[in-house]
C-alpha cells in the first residue's frame, strides 16, 4: 500500500531541522530554526488529537540543527547554530551537561549505539567525539575540507560515517582517530547519511544522487537518481524502505535493497515561488 500523509503537527515558528524519536515510540522531539525544542506525544499527534504538544524546551540561542534521544538513559542531546551541544534530562526538562569545543555552528549529532559517546559535526569541518558522562572531548576527527552536514554512528568498525559539503563521505577508525576511507563519488555536497539497521551498509544523499555503500570497506553498492532537488534528509527503516526528502518539499520512497523508487510525493507549490509560476 502506498504511504500517505497521516497527520500534521504544527507549532514551530521556523523550519523544523531535526526530529528524534524515543526508543519506546511514545513521544518524539523536534528542533527548529525558531531556537526551540518541542516534545510531542506520538499517539495524540498521529491521531490528530488535541494536546499533542507536551512541552517546549528553550536553551539554544540559534537554530536547533541536531537531536538524539539516548536509548539507554533518560537523556536527549541537541546541537545548534549557536555552537552549543547540550544534554537534557527529560525527567526534569533541564540542561544537565554542556559540551564546549566547536568553533562555529554545529549541524549534526549522533549517539554511539553501545558506548557512552556522542559525535557532533559542523561548520568547523571536524567531527568531535565526546564522553557523554564527563562532557569532555575525547577525540577530534579532522580531514574534511568543508562543513560537516551529517554524521552517523555504528557499533562495528568503521564506527563513524560523516558526510560533508566538500562532496566526500569519510569512514573513521575510532580506535586510531583517523580516516579509514574517503569516498569521492558524489559531485555535490552530502547533506545526509544514515546507517541501514540490517546489513552493515549505509546511505548517503546529495543533490546529484542517493548512494548506498558497504560500510566495512566503503564499496559502492548502488546509485539512485531521479530526486532532482537538494536532499536534506534520508533514513532507512528495518523493513528496507528508504526515504529521501528534498528542500523543494518532495519525498521519495525507495526499496533499499533493489534501488527501485516505488513512490513519489510532492508538496503543494508555495505561492510566489518559482514552482508555482510554472503554469
PDB file of C-alpha atoms in Angstrom:
ATOM      1  CA  UNK A   1       0.000   0.000   0.000  1.00  0.00           C
ATOM      2  CA  UNK A   2       1.344   3.461  -0.805  1.00  0.00           C
ATOM      3  CA  UNK A   3       2.445   5.721   2.003  1.00  0.00           C
ATOM      4  CA  UNK A   4       0.104   8.622   2.697  1.00  0.00           C
ATOM      5  CA  UNK A   5       0.252  11.703   4.873  1.00  0.00           C
ATOM      6  CA  UNK A   6      -1.321  10.692   8.179  1.00  0.00           C
ATOM      7  CA  UNK A   7      -1.139  13.749  10.428  1.00  0.00           C
ATOM      8  CA  UNK A   8       0.487  17.161  10.716  1.00  0.00           C
ATOM      9  CA  UNK A   9       1.901  18.500  13.994  1.00  0.00           C
ATOM     10  CA  UNK A  10       2.174  22.277  13.899  1.00  0.00           C
ATOM     11  CA  UNK A  11       3.602  24.601  16.500  1.00  0.00           C
ATOM     12  CA  UNK A  12       7.090  25.652  15.426  1.00  0.00           C
ATOM     13  CA  UNK A  13       7.598  29.180  14.105  1.00  0.00           C
ATOM     14  CA  UNK A  14      10.572  28.288  11.889  1.00  0.00           C
ATOM     15  CA  UNK A  15      11.908  25.494   9.713  1.00  0.00           C
ATOM     16  CA  UNK A  16      11.940  22.151  11.510  1.00  0.00           C
ATOM     17  CA  UNK A  17      15.522  20.975  11.133  1.00  0.00           C
ATOM     18  CA  UNK A  18      15.617  17.722  13.080  1.00  0.00           C
ATOM     19  CA  UNK A  19      13.414  15.015  14.586  1.00  0.00           C
ATOM     20  CA  UNK A  20      14.262  12.230  17.042  1.00  0.00           C
ATOM     21  CA  UNK A  21      12.038   9.507  18.485  1.00  0.00           C
ATOM     22  CA  UNK A  22      12.167   7.965  21.900  1.00  0.00           C
ATOM     23  CA  UNK A  23      13.127   4.261  21.769  1.00  0.00           C
ATOM     24  CA  UNK A  24       9.717   3.191  23.148  1.00  0.00           C
ATOM     25  CA  UNK A  25       7.903   5.174  20.406  1.00  0.00           C
ATOM     26  CA  UNK A  26       5.768   7.060  22.933  1.00  0.00           C
ATOM     27  CA  UNK A  27       6.976  10.577  22.122  1.00  0.00           C
ATOM     28  CA  UNK A  28       9.299  12.428  19.792  1.00  0.00           C
ATOM     29  CA  UNK A  29      11.272  15.669  19.818  1.00  0.00           C
ATOM     30  CA  UNK A  30      11.687  18.276  17.090  1.00  0.00           C
ATOM     31  CA  UNK A  31      14.230  21.068  16.771  1.00  0.00           C
ATOM     32  CA  UNK A  32      13.635  24.201  14.776  1.00  0.00           C
ATOM     33  CA  UNK A  33      15.078  27.430  13.420  1.00  0.00           C
ATOM     34  CA  UNK A  34      12.838  29.165  15.982  1.00  0.00           C
ATOM     35  CA  UNK A  35      15.514  28.088  18.564  1.00  0.00           C
ATOM     36  CA  UNK A  36      13.173  25.781  20.471  1.00  0.00           C
ATOM     37  CA  UNK A  37      12.915  22.040  21.014  1.00  0.00           C
ATOM     38  CA  UNK A  38       9.390  20.662  21.281  1.00  0.00           C
ATOM     39  CA  UNK A  39       8.386  17.339  22.825  1.00  0.00           C
ATOM     40  CA  UNK A  40       5.288  15.699  21.305  1.00  0.00           C
ATOM     41  CA  UNK A  41       3.058  12.789  22.272  1.00  0.00           C
ATOM     42  CA  UNK A  42       3.242  10.374  19.324  1.00  0.00           C
ATOM     43  CA  UNK A  43      -0.161   8.717  19.836  1.00  0.00           C
ATOM     44  CA  UNK A  44      -2.001  12.029  20.119  1.00  0.00           C
ATOM     45  CA  UNK A  45      -0.175  13.607  17.188  1.00  0.00           C
ATOM     46  CA  UNK A  46      -0.767  10.631  14.913  1.00  0.00           C
ATOM     47  CA  UNK A  47      -4.453  10.602  15.859  1.00  0.00           C
ATOM     48  CA  UNK A  48      -4.677  14.336  15.148  1.00  0.00           C
ATOM     49  CA  UNK A  49      -5.956  14.839  18.713  1.00  0.00           C
ATOM     50  CA  UNK A  50      -5.586  17.936  20.879  1.00  0.00           C
ATOM     51  CA  UNK A  51      -2.756  18.134  23.377  1.00  0.00           C
ATOM     52  CA  UNK A  52      -0.116  16.517  21.203  1.00  0.00           C
ATOM     53  CA  UNK A  53       2.475  19.102  22.216  1.00  0.00           C
ATOM     54  CA  UNK A  54       3.795  18.119  25.650  1.00  0.00           C
ATOM     55  CA  UNK A  55       6.322  20.876  26.238  1.00  0.00           C
ATOM     56  CA  UNK A  56       8.766  23.326  24.693  1.00  0.00           C
ATOM     57  CA  UNK A  57      12.411  23.429  25.774  1.00  0.00           C
ATOM     58  CA  UNK A  58      14.365  26.668  25.462  1.00  0.00           C
ATOM     59  CA  UNK A  59      18.115  26.873  25.882  1.00  0.00           C
ATOM     60  CA  UNK A  60      19.511  27.458  22.422  1.00  0.00           C
ATOM     61  CA  UNK A  61      20.056  30.957  21.061  1.00  0.00           C
ATOM     62  CA  UNK A  62      20.407  29.780  17.446  1.00  0.00           C
ATOM     63  CA  UNK A  63      18.592  27.336  15.182  1.00  0.00           C
ATOM     64  CA  UNK A  64      18.498  23.767  16.549  1.00  0.00           C
ATOM     65  CA  UNK A  65      20.031  21.500  13.917  1.00  0.00           C
ATOM     66  CA  UNK A  66      20.626  18.138  15.557  1.00  0.00           C
ATOM     67  CA  UNK A  67      18.743  15.969  18.066  1.00  0.00           C
ATOM     68  CA  UNK A  68      19.189  12.497  19.501  1.00  0.00           C
ATOM     69  CA  UNK A  69      17.452  10.590  22.282  1.00  0.00           C
ATOM     70  CA  UNK A  70      19.540   8.141  24.262  1.00  0.00           C
ATOM     71  CA  UNK A  71      18.229   4.557  24.110  1.00  0.00           C
ATOM     72  CA  UNK A  72      19.920   3.784  27.437  1.00  0.00           C
ATOM     73  CA  UNK A  73      19.187   6.773  29.671  1.00  0.00           C
ATOM     74  CA  UNK A  74      16.565   9.489  30.127  1.00  0.00           C
ATOM     75  CA  UNK A  75      18.680  11.991  28.222  1.00  0.00           C
ATOM     76  CA  UNK A  76      18.300  13.861  24.953  1.00  0.00           C
ATOM     77  CA  UNK A  77      21.078  15.703  23.149  1.00  0.00           C
ATOM     78  CA  UNK A  78      20.784  18.791  20.986  1.00  0.00           C
ATOM     79  CA  UNK A  79      23.124  20.862  18.818  1.00  0.00           C
ATOM     80  CA  UNK A  80      22.663  24.182  17.093  1.00  0.00           C
ATOM     81  CA  UNK A  81      23.939  27.161  15.143  1.00  0.00           C
ATOM     82  CA  UNK A  82      24.911  28.805  18.449  1.00  0.00           C
ATOM     83  CA  UNK A  83      27.898  26.361  18.806  1.00  0.00           C
ATOM     84  CA  UNK A  84      26.126  24.733  21.743  1.00  0.00           C
ATOM     85  CA  UNK A  85      25.846  20.997  22.294  1.00  0.00           C
ATOM     86  CA  UNK A  86      23.505  20.312  25.213  1.00  0.00           C
ATOM     87  CA  UNK A  87      22.390  17.281  27.203  1.00  0.00           C
ATOM     88  CA  UNK A  88      18.834  17.441  28.553  1.00  0.00           C
ATOM     89  CA  UNK A  89      17.459  15.454  31.474  1.00  0.00           C
ATOM     90  CA  UNK A  90      13.978  14.519  30.273  1.00  0.00           C
ATOM     91  CA  UNK A  91      12.663  13.925  33.771  1.00  0.00           C
ATOM     92  CA  UNK A  92      13.398  17.484  34.943  1.00  0.00           C
ATOM     93  CA  UNK A  93      13.499  19.055  31.436  1.00  0.00           C
ATOM     94  CA  UNK A  94      16.701  20.898  32.319  1.00  0.00           C
ATOM     95  CA  UNK A  95      20.097  21.113  30.670  1.00  0.00           C
ATOM     96  CA  UNK A  96      22.428  18.949  32.758  1.00  0.00           C
ATOM     97  CA  UNK A  97      25.590  18.980  30.619  1.00  0.00           C
ATOM     98  CA  UNK A  98      27.198  21.239  28.033  1.00  0.00           C
ATOM     99  CA  UNK A  99      29.827  20.144  25.547  1.00  0.00           C
ATOM    100  CA  UNK A 100      32.179  23.043  24.743  1.00  0.00           C
ATOM    101  CA  UNK A 101      34.619  22.987  21.849  1.00  0.00           C
ATOM    102  CA  UNK A 102      33.034  23.685  18.484  1.00  0.00           C
ATOM    103  CA  UNK A 103      34.309  26.904  16.916  1.00  0.00           C
ATOM    104  CA  UNK A 104      31.142  27.627  14.935  1.00  0.00           C
ATOM    105  CA  UNK A 105      27.661  26.235  14.275  1.00  0.00           C
ATOM    106  CA  UNK A 106      27.027  22.548  14.993  1.00  0.00           C
ATOM    107  CA  UNK A 107      24.981  20.948  12.200  1.00  0.00           C
ATOM    108  CA  UNK A 108      24.612  17.307  13.203  1.00  0.00           C
ATOM    109  CA  UNK A 109      24.925  14.888  16.054  1.00  0.00           C
ATOM    110  CA  UNK A 110      24.776  11.137  16.600  1.00  0.00           C
ATOM    111  CA  UNK A 111      24.955   8.799  19.585  1.00  0.00           C
ATOM    112  CA  UNK A 112      27.103   5.693  19.601  1.00  0.00           C
ATOM    113  CA  UNK A 113      24.742   2.669  19.849  1.00  0.00           C
ATOM    114  CA  UNK A 114      26.741   0.810  22.517  1.00  0.00           C
ATOM    115  CA  UNK A 115      29.245   3.226  24.101  1.00  0.00           C
ATOM    116  CA  UNK A 116      28.585   6.447  26.033  1.00  0.00           C
ATOM    117  CA  UNK A 117      29.925   8.545  23.180  1.00  0.00           C
ATOM    118  CA  UNK A 118      28.417  11.492  21.357  1.00  0.00           C
ATOM    119  CA  UNK A 119      29.567  12.616  17.896  1.00  0.00           C
ATOM    120  CA  UNK A 120      28.994  16.124  16.552  1.00  0.00           C
ATOM    121  CA  UNK A 121      29.949  17.830  13.299  1.00  0.00           C
ATOM    122  CA  UNK A 122      29.543  21.300  11.914  1.00  0.00           C
ATOM    123  CA  UNK A 123      30.990  24.321  10.209  1.00  0.00           C
ATOM    124  CA  UNK A 124      34.463  23.869  11.689  1.00  0.00           C
ATOM    125  CA  UNK A 125      34.903  20.796   9.415  1.00  0.00           C
ATOM    126  CA  UNK A 126      35.704  18.282  12.120  1.00  0.00           C
ATOM    127  CA  UNK A 127      33.819  15.520  13.889  1.00  0.00           C
ATOM    128  CA  UNK A 128      34.171  15.820  17.631  1.00  0.00           C
ATOM    129  CA  UNK A 129      33.768  12.781  19.876  1.00  0.00           C
ATOM    130  CA  UNK A 130      32.563  13.436  23.426  1.00  0.00           C
ATOM    131  CA  UNK A 131      32.228  11.371  26.579  1.00  0.00           C
ATOM    132  CA  UNK A 132      28.515  11.773  27.365  1.00  0.00           C
ATOM    133  CA  UNK A 133      29.017  11.496  31.122  1.00  0.00           C
ATOM    134  CA  UNK A 134      32.033  13.763  31.715  1.00  0.00           C
ATOM    135  CA  UNK A 135      31.238  16.166  28.789  1.00  0.00           C
ATOM    136  CA  UNK A 136      34.927  16.065  27.861  1.00  0.00           C
ATOM    137  CA  UNK A 137      36.052  15.932  24.248  1.00  0.00           C
ATOM    138  CA  UNK A 138      37.685  12.528  23.761  1.00  0.00           C
ATOM    139  CA  UNK A 139      38.758  12.937  20.159  1.00  0.00           C
ATOM    140  CA  UNK A 140      38.693  15.297  17.210  1.00  0.00           C
ATOM    141  CA  UNK A 141      38.424  13.686  13.786  1.00  0.00           C
ATOM    142  CA  UNK A 142      39.845  16.116  11.235  1.00  0.00           C
ATOM    143  CA  UNK A 143      40.149  15.767   7.472  1.00  0.00           C
ATOM    144  CA  UNK A 144      37.055  17.216   5.837  1.00  0.00           C
ATOM    145  CA  UNK A 145      37.632  20.439   3.893  1.00  0.00           C
ATOM    146  CA  UNK A 146      34.190  21.970   4.446  1.00  0.00           C
ATOM    147  CA  UNK A 147      31.131  21.939   6.688  1.00  0.00           C
ATOM    148  CA  UNK A 148      30.058  18.535   8.016  1.00  0.00           C
ATOM    149  CA  UNK A 149      26.321  18.234   7.430  1.00  0.00           C
ATOM    150  CA  UNK A 150      25.657  14.761   8.732  1.00  0.00           C
ATOM    151  CA  UNK A 151      27.199  12.111  10.954  1.00  0.00           C
ATOM    152  CA  UNK A 152      26.098   8.544  11.730  1.00  0.00           C
ATOM    153  CA  UNK A 153      27.444   6.025  14.238  1.00  0.00           C
ATOM    154  CA  UNK A 154      27.510   2.222  14.277  1.00  0.00           C
ATOM    155  CA  UNK A 155      28.546  -0.454  16.764  1.00  0.00           C
ATOM    156  CA  UNK A 156      31.161  -2.085  14.492  1.00  0.00           C
ATOM    157  CA  UNK A 157      34.123  -0.619  12.610  1.00  0.00           C
ATOM    158  CA  UNK A 158      34.190   1.816  10.980  1.00  0.00           C
ATOM    159  CA  UNK A 159      32.074   3.217  13.785  1.00  0.00           C
ATOM    160  CA  UNK A 160      31.623   6.746  12.440  1.00  0.00           C
ATOM    161  CA  UNK A 161      30.446   7.908   8.995  1.00  0.00           C
ATOM    162  CA  UNK A 162      30.395  11.604   8.085  1.00  0.00           C
ATOM    163  CA  UNK A 163      29.071  13.484   5.048  1.00  0.00           C
ATOM    164  CA  UNK A 164      30.357  16.915   4.151  1.00  0.00           C
ATOM    165  CA  UNK A 165      29.878  19.911   1.860  1.00  0.00           C
ATOM    166  CA  UNK A 166      33.309  19.034   0.389  1.00  0.00           C
ATOM    167  CA  UNK A 167      31.462  16.322  -1.657  1.00  0.00           C
ATOM    168  CA  UNK A 168      33.054  13.447   0.268  1.00  0.00           C
ATOM    169  CA  UNK A 169      31.930  10.816   2.743  1.00  0.00           C
ATOM    170  CA  UNK A 170      34.519   9.693   5.282  1.00  0.00           C
ATOM    171  CA  UNK A 171      34.629   6.454   7.264  1.00  0.00           C
ATOM    172  CA  UNK A 172      36.526   6.816  10.535  1.00  0.00           C
ATOM    173  CA  UNK A 173      38.653   4.387  12.515  1.00  0.00           C
ATOM    174  CA  UNK A 174      37.642   5.338  16.042  1.00  0.00           C
ATOM    175  CA  UNK A 175      40.485   3.477  17.774  1.00  0.00           C
ATOM    176  CA  UNK A 176      43.176   5.213  15.701  1.00  0.00           C
ATOM    177  CA  UNK A 177      41.305   8.503  15.391  1.00  0.00           C
ATOM    178  CA  UNK A 178      41.985   8.616  11.663  1.00  0.00           C
ATOM    179  CA  UNK A 179      40.149   8.405   8.345  1.00  0.00           C
ATOM    180  CA  UNK A 180      39.707   4.815   7.220  1.00  0.00           C
ATOM    181  CA  UNK A 181      38.338   5.660   3.760  1.00  0.00           C
ATOM    182  CA  UNK A 182      37.339   8.762   1.810  1.00  0.00           C
ATOM    183  CA  UNK A 183      34.520   8.212  -0.708  1.00  0.00           C
ATOM    184  CA  UNK A 184      34.617  10.728  -3.552  1.00  0.00           C
ATOM    185  CA  UNK A 185      31.813   9.552  -5.869  1.00  0.00           C
ATOM    186  CA  UNK A 186      29.426  12.412  -5.110  1.00  0.00           C
ATOM    187  CA  UNK A 187      29.663  15.581  -7.197  1.00  0.00           C
ATOM    188  CA  UNK A 188      27.648  17.677  -4.745  1.00  0.00           C
ATOM    189  CA  UNK A 189      27.793  18.263  -1.007  1.00  0.00           C
ATOM    190  CA  UNK A 190      26.394  15.442   1.116  1.00  0.00           C
ATOM    191  CA  UNK A 191      23.650  16.666   3.438  1.00  0.00           C
ATOM    192  CA  UNK A 192      22.535  13.342   4.942  1.00  0.00           C
ATOM    193  CA  UNK A 193      23.962   9.925   5.817  1.00  0.00           C
ATOM    194  CA  UNK A 194      22.201   7.052   7.605  1.00  0.00           C
ATOM    195  CA  UNK A 195      23.239   3.517   8.566  1.00  0.00           C
ATOM    196  CA  UNK A 196      20.872   0.748   7.498  1.00  0.00           C
ATOM    197  CA  UNK A 197      19.617  -1.251  10.502  1.00  0.00           C
ATOM    198  CA  UNK A 198      20.197  -4.643   8.887  1.00  0.00           C
ATOM    199  CA  UNK A 199      23.088  -5.394   6.501  1.00  0.00           C
ATOM    200  CA  UNK A 200      26.124  -3.330   7.519  1.00  0.00           C
ATOM    201  CA  UNK A 201      25.562  -0.784   4.763  1.00  0.00           C
ATOM    202  CA  UNK A 202      24.781   2.917   4.800  1.00  0.00           C
ATOM    203  CA  UNK A 203      23.211   5.510   2.527  1.00  0.00           C
ATOM    204  CA  UNK A 204      24.381   8.999   1.570  1.00  0.00           C
ATOM    205  CA  UNK A 205      22.172  11.650  -0.025  1.00  0.00           C
ATOM    206  CA  UNK A 206      23.320  14.624  -2.109  1.00  0.00           C
ATOM    207  CA  UNK A 207      21.799  16.773  -4.841  1.00  0.00           C
ATOM    208  CA  UNK A 208      23.418  14.626  -7.569  1.00  0.00           C
ATOM    209  CA  UNK A 209      22.369  11.165  -6.356  1.00  0.00           C
ATOM    210  CA  UNK A 210      21.492   8.873  -3.480  1.00  0.00           C
ATOM    211  CA  UNK A 211      24.123   6.194  -2.963  1.00  0.00           C
ATOM    212  CA  UNK A 212      24.359   3.075  -0.814  1.00  0.00           C
ATOM    213  CA  UNK A 213      27.698   1.703   0.383  1.00  0.00           C
ATOM    214  CA  UNK A 214      29.136  -1.241   2.246  1.00  0.00           C
ATOM    215  CA  UNK A 215      30.356   0.224   5.498  1.00  0.00           C
ATOM    216  CA  UNK A 216      33.290  -2.066   6.261  1.00  0.00           C
ATOM    217  CA  UNK A 217      35.285  -1.194   3.123  1.00  0.00           C
ATOM    218  CA  UNK A 218      33.391   1.714   1.531  1.00  0.00           C
ATOM    219  CA  UNK A 219      32.448  -0.240  -1.617  1.00  0.00           C
ATOM    220  CA  UNK A 220      29.723   1.485  -3.660  1.00  0.00           C
ATOM    221  CA  UNK A 221      26.666  -0.779  -3.838  1.00  0.00           C
ATOM    222  CA  UNK A 222      24.085   1.271  -5.707  1.00  0.00           C
ATOM    223  CA  UNK A 223      23.416   4.715  -7.152  1.00  0.00           C
ATOM    224  CA  UNK A 224      19.843   6.027  -7.242  1.00  0.00           C
ATOM    225  CA  UNK A 225      18.902   9.083  -9.267  1.00  0.00           C
ATOM    226  CA  UNK A 226      15.667  10.862 -10.045  1.00  0.00           C
ATOM    227  CA  UNK A 227      15.287  13.034  -6.989  1.00  0.00           C
ATOM    228  CA  UNK A 228      16.053  16.384  -8.592  1.00  0.00           C
ATOM    229  CA  UNK A 229      16.446  18.528  -5.510  1.00  0.00           C
ATOM    230  CA  UNK A 230      18.847  19.408  -2.746  1.00  0.00           C
ATOM    231  CA  UNK A 231      18.341  16.494  -0.353  1.00  0.00           C
ATOM    232  CA  UNK A 232      18.280  17.402   3.320  1.00  0.00           C
ATOM    233  CA  UNK A 233      17.371  14.082   4.917  1.00  0.00           C
ATOM    234  CA  UNK A 234      17.380  10.335   4.376  1.00  0.00           C
ATOM    235  CA  UNK A 235      16.634   7.334   6.552  1.00  0.00           C
ATOM    236  CA  UNK A 236      16.090   3.587   6.272  1.00  0.00           C
ATOM    237  CA  UNK A 237      13.683   1.512   8.328  1.00  0.00           C
ATOM    238  CA  UNK A 238      14.034  -2.142   9.308  1.00  0.00           C
ATOM    239  CA  UNK A 239      11.617  -3.163   6.525  1.00  0.00           C
ATOM    240  CA  UNK A 240      14.077  -1.827   3.951  1.00  0.00           C
ATOM    241  CA  UNK A 241      12.189   1.326   2.960  1.00  0.00           C
ATOM    242  CA  UNK A 242      14.498   4.247   2.234  1.00  0.00           C
ATOM    243  CA  UNK A 243      13.037   7.754   2.421  1.00  0.00           C
ATOM    244  CA  UNK A 244      14.775  10.807   0.935  1.00  0.00           C
ATOM    245  CA  UNK A 245      13.464  14.335   1.381  1.00  0.00           C
ATOM    246  CA  UNK A 246      14.300  17.373  -0.734  1.00  0.00           C
ATOM    247  CA  UNK A 247      14.205  21.044   0.117  1.00  0.00           C
ATOM    248  CA  UNK A 248      11.526  21.566  -2.549  1.00  0.00           C
ATOM    249  CA  UNK A 249       9.167  19.547  -0.324  1.00  0.00           C
ATOM    250  CA  UNK A 250       9.485  16.365  -2.366  1.00  0.00           C
ATOM    251  CA  UNK A 251       9.667  12.940  -0.753  1.00  0.00           C
ATOM    252  CA  UNK A 252      10.852   9.766  -2.480  1.00  0.00           C
ATOM    253  CA  UNK A 253      10.408   6.253  -1.134  1.00  0.00           C
ATOM    254  CA  UNK A 254      12.773   3.551  -2.392  1.00  0.00           C
ATOM    255  CA  UNK A 255      13.248  -0.168  -1.929  1.00  0.00           C
ATOM    256  CA  UNK A 256      16.636  -0.017  -0.201  1.00  0.00           C
ATOM    257  CA  UNK A 257      17.797  -3.443  -1.385  1.00  0.00           C
ATOM    258  CA  UNK A 258      16.999  -3.006  -5.090  1.00  0.00           C
ATOM    259  CA  UNK A 259      17.090   0.778  -5.508  1.00  0.00           C
ATOM    260  CA  UNK A 260      13.607   0.852  -7.000  1.00  0.00           C
ATOM    261  CA  UNK A 261      11.790   4.162  -6.458  1.00  0.00           C
ATOM    262  CA  UNK A 262       8.267   2.936  -5.682  1.00  0.00           C
ATOM    263  CA  UNK A 263       6.653   6.198  -4.605  1.00  0.00           C
ATOM    264  CA  UNK A 264       6.980   9.933  -5.180  1.00  0.00           C
ATOM    265  CA  UNK A 265       5.260  12.516  -3.028  1.00  0.00           C
ATOM    266  CA  UNK A 266       5.290  16.216  -3.916  1.00  0.00           C
ATOM    267  CA  UNK A 267       4.270  19.175  -1.840  1.00  0.00           C
ATOM    268  CA  UNK A 268       1.860  21.929  -2.839  1.00  0.00           C
ATOM    269  CA  UNK A 269       3.815  24.700  -4.589  1.00  0.00           C
ATOM    270  CA  UNK A 270       4.137  27.691  -2.310  1.00  0.00           C
ATOM    271  CA  UNK A 271       2.547  30.911  -3.602  1.00  0.00           C
ATOM    272  CA  UNK A 272       5.041  33.273  -5.306  1.00  0.00           C
ATOM    273  CA  UNK A 273       7.670  30.519  -5.572  1.00  0.00           C
ATOM    274  CA  UNK A 274       9.309  29.613  -8.884  1.00  0.00           C
ATOM    275  CA  UNK A 275       7.487  26.270  -8.858  1.00  0.00           C
ATOM    276  CA  UNK A 276       4.095  27.964  -8.696  1.00  0.00           C
ATOM    277  CA  UNK A 277       4.942  30.122 -11.728  1.00  0.00           C
ATOM    278  CA  UNK A 278       5.407  27.045 -13.886  1.00  0.00           C
ATOM    279  CA  UNK A 279       1.922  27.276 -15.388  1.00  0.00           C
TER     280      UNK A 279
END
